[in-house]
mmCIF file of C-alpha atoms in Angstrom:
data_model
loop_
_atom_site.group_PDB
_atom_site.id
_atom_site.type_symbol
_atom_site.label_atom_id
_atom_site.label_comp_id
_atom_site.label_asym_id
_atom_site.label_seq_id
_atom_site.Cartn_x
_atom_site.Cartn_y
_atom_site.Cartn_z
ATOM 1 C CA MET A 1 0.927 -12.526 17.212
ATOM 2 C CA SER A 2 -2.428 -10.977 18.111
ATOM 3 C CA GLU A 3 -4.652 -9.354 15.499
ATOM 4 C CA GLU A 4 -3.874 -5.905 16.929
ATOM 5 C CA GLN A 5 -0.135 -6.617 16.743
ATOM 6 C CA GLY A 6 -0.539 -7.863 13.162
ATOM 7 C CA ILE A 7 -2.372 -4.689 12.126
ATOM 8 C CA ALA A 8 0.293 -2.580 13.860
ATOM 9 C CA LYS A 9 3.006 -4.516 11.987
ATOM 10 C CA VAL A 10 1.289 -3.934 8.627
ATOM 11 C CA THR A 11 0.736 -0.207 9.207
ATOM 12 C CA ASP A 12 4.320 0.189 10.456
ATOM 13 C CA ILE A 13 5.748 -1.356 7.273
ATOM 14 C CA ILE A 14 3.507 0.851 5.100
ATOM 15 C CA ASN A 15 4.373 4.017 7.027
ATOM 16 C CA HIS A 16 8.097 3.327 6.665
ATOM 17 C CA THR A 17 7.824 2.536 2.954
ATOM 18 C CA LYS A 18 5.435 5.289 1.743
ATOM 19 C CA ILE A 19 5.390 4.185 -1.931
ATOM 20 C CA GLY A 20 3.092 1.334 -2.844
ATOM 21 C CA MET A 21 2.540 -0.517 -6.101
ATOM 22 C CA LEU A 22 -1.195 -0.217 -6.766
ATOM 23 C CA THR A 23 -2.463 -3.079 -8.914
ATOM 24 C CA THR A 24 -5.783 -2.731 -10.712
ATOM 25 C CA ILE A 25 -7.638 -4.790 -13.284
ATOM 26 C CA ASN A 26 -7.945 -3.187 -16.714
ATOM 27 C CA GLU A 27 -10.755 -3.463 -19.262
ATOM 28 C CA SER A 28 -9.244 -6.666 -20.709
ATOM 29 C CA GLY A 29 -8.949 -8.314 -17.299
ATOM 30 C CA ALA A 30 -5.159 -7.885 -17.136
ATOM 31 C CA LEU A 31 -3.383 -6.762 -13.969
ATOM 32 C CA VAL A 32 -1.736 -3.332 -14.172
ATOM 33 C CA SER A 33 0.567 -1.898 -11.479
ATOM 34 C CA ARG A 34 1.930 1.559 -10.881
ATOM 35 C CA PRO A 35 3.653 3.321 -7.938
ATOM 36 C CA LEU A 36 1.656 5.713 -5.763
ATOM 37 C CA ALA A 37 2.586 7.516 -2.553
ATOM 38 C CA VAL A 38 0.323 6.622 0.339
ATOM 39 C CA GLN A 39 -1.011 9.721 2.086
ATOM 40 C CA GLU A 40 -2.529 8.074 5.113
ATOM 41 C CA VAL A 41 -2.922 4.647 6.639
ATOM 42 C CA ARG A 42 -5.850 4.371 9.023
ATOM 43 C CA ASP A 43 -5.875 2.088 12.064
ATOM 44 C CA ASP A 44 -8.272 -0.239 10.242
ATOM 45 C CA GLY A 45 -5.774 -0.618 7.384
ATOM 46 C CA ASP A 46 -7.548 1.665 4.917
ATOM 47 C CA LEU A 47 -5.180 3.493 2.566
ATOM 48 C CA TRP A 48 -5.519 6.914 0.916
ATOM 49 C CA PHE A 49 -3.775 8.067 -2.278
ATOM 50 C CA PHE A 50 -3.950 11.233 -4.395
ATOM 51 C CA THR A 51 -4.299 10.872 -8.158
ATOM 52 C CA GLY A 52 -6.006 12.496 -11.135
ATOM 53 C CA LEU A 53 -9.486 11.778 -12.453
ATOM 54 C CA GLY A 54 -8.125 11.114 -15.962
ATOM 55 C CA THR A 55 -5.659 8.389 -14.920
ATOM 56 C CA SER A 56 -5.818 4.734 -15.857
ATOM 57 C CA GLN A 57 -6.116 3.711 -12.200
ATOM 58 C CA VAL A 58 -9.323 5.727 -11.826
ATOM 59 C CA ALA A 59 -10.762 4.214 -15.023
ATOM 60 C CA HIS A 60 -9.826 0.697 -13.886
ATOM 61 C CA ILE A 61 -11.296 1.147 -10.392
ATOM 62 C CA ARG A 62 -14.540 2.463 -11.836
ATOM 63 C CA GLY A 63 -14.728 -0.724 -13.924
ATOM 64 C CA ASP A 64 -13.579 -3.184 -11.244
ATOM 65 C CA SER A 65 -12.923 -1.995 -7.701
ATOM 66 C CA ARG A 66 -10.733 -4.957 -6.659
ATOM 67 C CA VAL A 67 -7.137 -3.868 -5.997
ATOM 68 C CA ASN A 68 -3.906 -4.924 -4.385
ATOM 69 C CA VAL A 69 -1.257 -2.600 -2.995
ATOM 70 C CA SER A 70 2.204 -3.928 -2.200
ATOM 71 C CA PHE A 71 4.902 -2.188 -0.199
ATOM 72 C CA GLY A 72 8.499 -3.239 0.349
ATOM 73 C CA LYS A 73 11.625 -1.786 1.810
ATOM 74 C CA ASN A 74 14.890 -3.499 2.678
ATOM 75 C CA THR A 75 13.765 -6.527 4.695
ATOM 76 C CA GLU A 76 10.027 -5.936 5.112
ATOM 77 C CA TRP A 77 7.144 -6.374 2.701
ATOM 78 C CA VAL A 78 3.364 -6.195 2.844
ATOM 79 C CA SER A 79 0.645 -6.964 0.322
ATOM 80 C CA VAL A 80 -2.814 -5.455 0.945
ATOM 81 C CA ALA A 81 -5.939 -6.766 -0.800
ATOM 82 C CA GLY A 82 -9.143 -4.754 -0.898
ATOM 83 C CA THR A 83 -11.532 -2.649 -2.906
ATOM 84 C CA ALA A 84 -11.009 0.919 -3.965
ATOM 85 C CA GLU A 85 -13.242 3.883 -4.563
ATOM 86 C CA VAL A 86 -12.682 7.264 -6.173
ATOM 87 C CA VAL A 87 -13.302 10.132 -3.715
ATOM 88 C CA THR A 88 -13.874 13.669 -5.008
ATOM 89 C CA ASP A 89 -15.045 15.240 -1.737
ATOM 90 C CA ARG A 90 -13.161 18.567 -1.456
ATOM 91 C CA THR A 91 -13.265 18.562 2.350
ATOM 92 C CA THR A 92 -11.433 15.224 2.501
ATOM 93 C CA ILE A 93 -9.003 16.327 -0.222
ATOM 94 C CA ARG A 94 -8.167 19.467 1.776
ATOM 95 C CA GLU A 95 -7.749 17.420 4.989
ATOM 96 C CA LEU A 96 -5.175 15.109 3.374
ATOM 97 C CA TRP A 97 -3.482 17.783 1.240
ATOM 98 C CA ASN A 98 0.247 18.342 1.790
ATOM 99 C CA GLN A 99 3.205 20.024 0.086
ATOM 100 C CA ALA A 100 4.344 16.836 -1.628
ATOM 101 C CA VAL A 101 1.030 16.608 -3.493
ATOM 102 C CA GLU A 102 1.566 20.135 -4.835
ATOM 103 C CA ALA A 103 4.390 18.784 -7.006
ATOM 104 C CA TRP A 104 1.713 16.912 -8.980
ATOM 105 C CA PHE A 105 -1.131 19.420 -8.608
ATOM 106 C CA PRO A 106 0.470 22.890 -8.303
ATOM 107 C CA ASP A 107 -2.916 24.650 -8.378
ATOM 108 C CA GLY A 108 -3.774 23.182 -4.985
ATOM 109 C CA PRO A 109 -6.622 21.101 -3.574
ATOM 110 C CA GLU A 110 -9.257 22.892 -5.654
ATOM 111 C CA THR A 111 -7.760 21.531 -8.902
ATOM 112 C CA PRO A 112 -10.738 19.966 -10.712
ATOM 113 C CA GLU A 113 -8.653 16.943 -11.789
ATOM 114 C CA VAL A 114 -7.441 15.994 -8.291
ATOM 115 C CA CYS A 115 -9.122 13.140 -6.462
ATOM 116 C CA LEU A 116 -8.382 10.535 -3.829
ATOM 117 C CA LEU A 117 -8.347 6.780 -3.998
ATOM 118 C CA ARG A 118 -9.493 5.111 -0.805
ATOM 119 C CA VAL A 119 -8.576 1.458 -0.496
ATOM 120 C CA ASP A 120 -10.901 -0.390 1.864
ATOM 121 C CA SER A 121 -8.435 -3.047 2.985
ATOM 122 C CA ASP A 122 -9.783 -6.561 3.483
ATOM 123 C CA SER A 123 -6.583 -8.398 4.373
ATOM 124 C CA ALA A 124 -2.818 -8.051 4.354
ATOM 125 C CA GLU A 125 0.082 -10.459 4.247
ATOM 126 C CA TYR A 126 3.429 -9.372 5.602
ATOM 127 C CA TRP A 127 6.968 -10.704 5.654
ATOM 128 C CA SER A 128 9.824 -9.468 7.793
ATOM 129 C CA THR A 129 13.435 -10.606 7.869
ATOM 130 C CA PRO A 130 15.061 -9.353 11.065
ATOM 131 C CA GLY A 131 18.775 -8.673 10.807
ATOM 132 C CA GLY A 132 18.765 -7.757 7.130
ATOM 133 C CA THR A 133 20.809 -9.291 4.347
ATOM 134 C CA ALA A 134 23.553 -10.658 6.623
ATOM 135 C CA ALA A 135 21.019 -12.627 8.670
ATOM 136 C CA THR A 136 19.401 -13.978 5.495
ATOM 137 C CA VAL A 137 22.761 -15.157 4.137
ATOM 138 C CA LEU A 138 23.551 -16.781 7.497
ATOM 139 C CA GLN A 139 20.197 -18.605 7.463
ATOM 140 C CA TRP A 140 20.877 -19.795 3.905
ATOM 141 C CA VAL A 141 24.303 -21.179 4.889
ATOM 142 C CA LYS A 142 22.789 -22.819 7.995
ATOM 143 C CA SER A 143 20.076 -24.494 5.889
ATOM 144 C CA LYS A 144 22.665 -25.821 3.417
ATOM 145 C CA VAL A 145 24.899 -27.217 6.159
ATOM 146 C CA SER A 146 22.037 -28.810 8.100
ATOM 147 C CA ASP A 147 20.091 -29.848 4.970
ATOM 148 C CA SER A 148 16.967 -28.167 6.368
ATOM 149 C CA ARG A 149 14.485 -25.585 5.191
ATOM 150 C CA MET A 150 15.644 -21.987 5.470
ATOM 151 C CA SER A 151 13.980 -19.766 8.067
ATOM 152 C CA VAL A 152 13.723 -16.191 6.819
ATOM 153 C CA GLY A 153 11.882 -14.457 9.619
ATOM 154 C CA GLU A 154 8.254 -13.841 10.412
ATOM 155 C CA SER A 155 5.213 -13.676 8.196
ATOM 156 C CA GLY A 156 1.507 -13.565 8.732
ATOM 157 C CA THR A 157 -1.917 -12.754 7.364
ATOM 158 C CA VAL A 158 -4.105 -10.092 8.962
ATOM 159 C CA ASP A 159 -7.817 -9.497 8.409
ATOM 160 C CA LEU A 160 -8.504 -5.783 8.234
#
């Protein structure tokens, strides 16, 4: 698979999943994960999320910008590694604003607490199991009968 195809695969999985588990590093060096809805995935793999300035993810990113965001749905998964930054630029917030965000920030894009997290993606690993659960079970049975390693689909690593 070409690099362009790999990037397209990663962005396709993210766009079909929408909710990612953002993992940050806290003050003690422990990994902490929480779900966030991705607002936009750029062609270069960069991810944008809305959050509040007083959240733990903002505090963690200000202390250590290294993050991971994982997405998974049915038979496809992706794990994105990168660095994050807190963005408070009102123009960018207004550009990415949508009705779903209003559920969290009902006062709109001018809410002082609202900010964006931009993840500058370095790399992504993806896994895809075509055919779903039935195909996976069939591969498992085939591996048991033939005493061979199970094939579960395609996977790859993409530099972003």
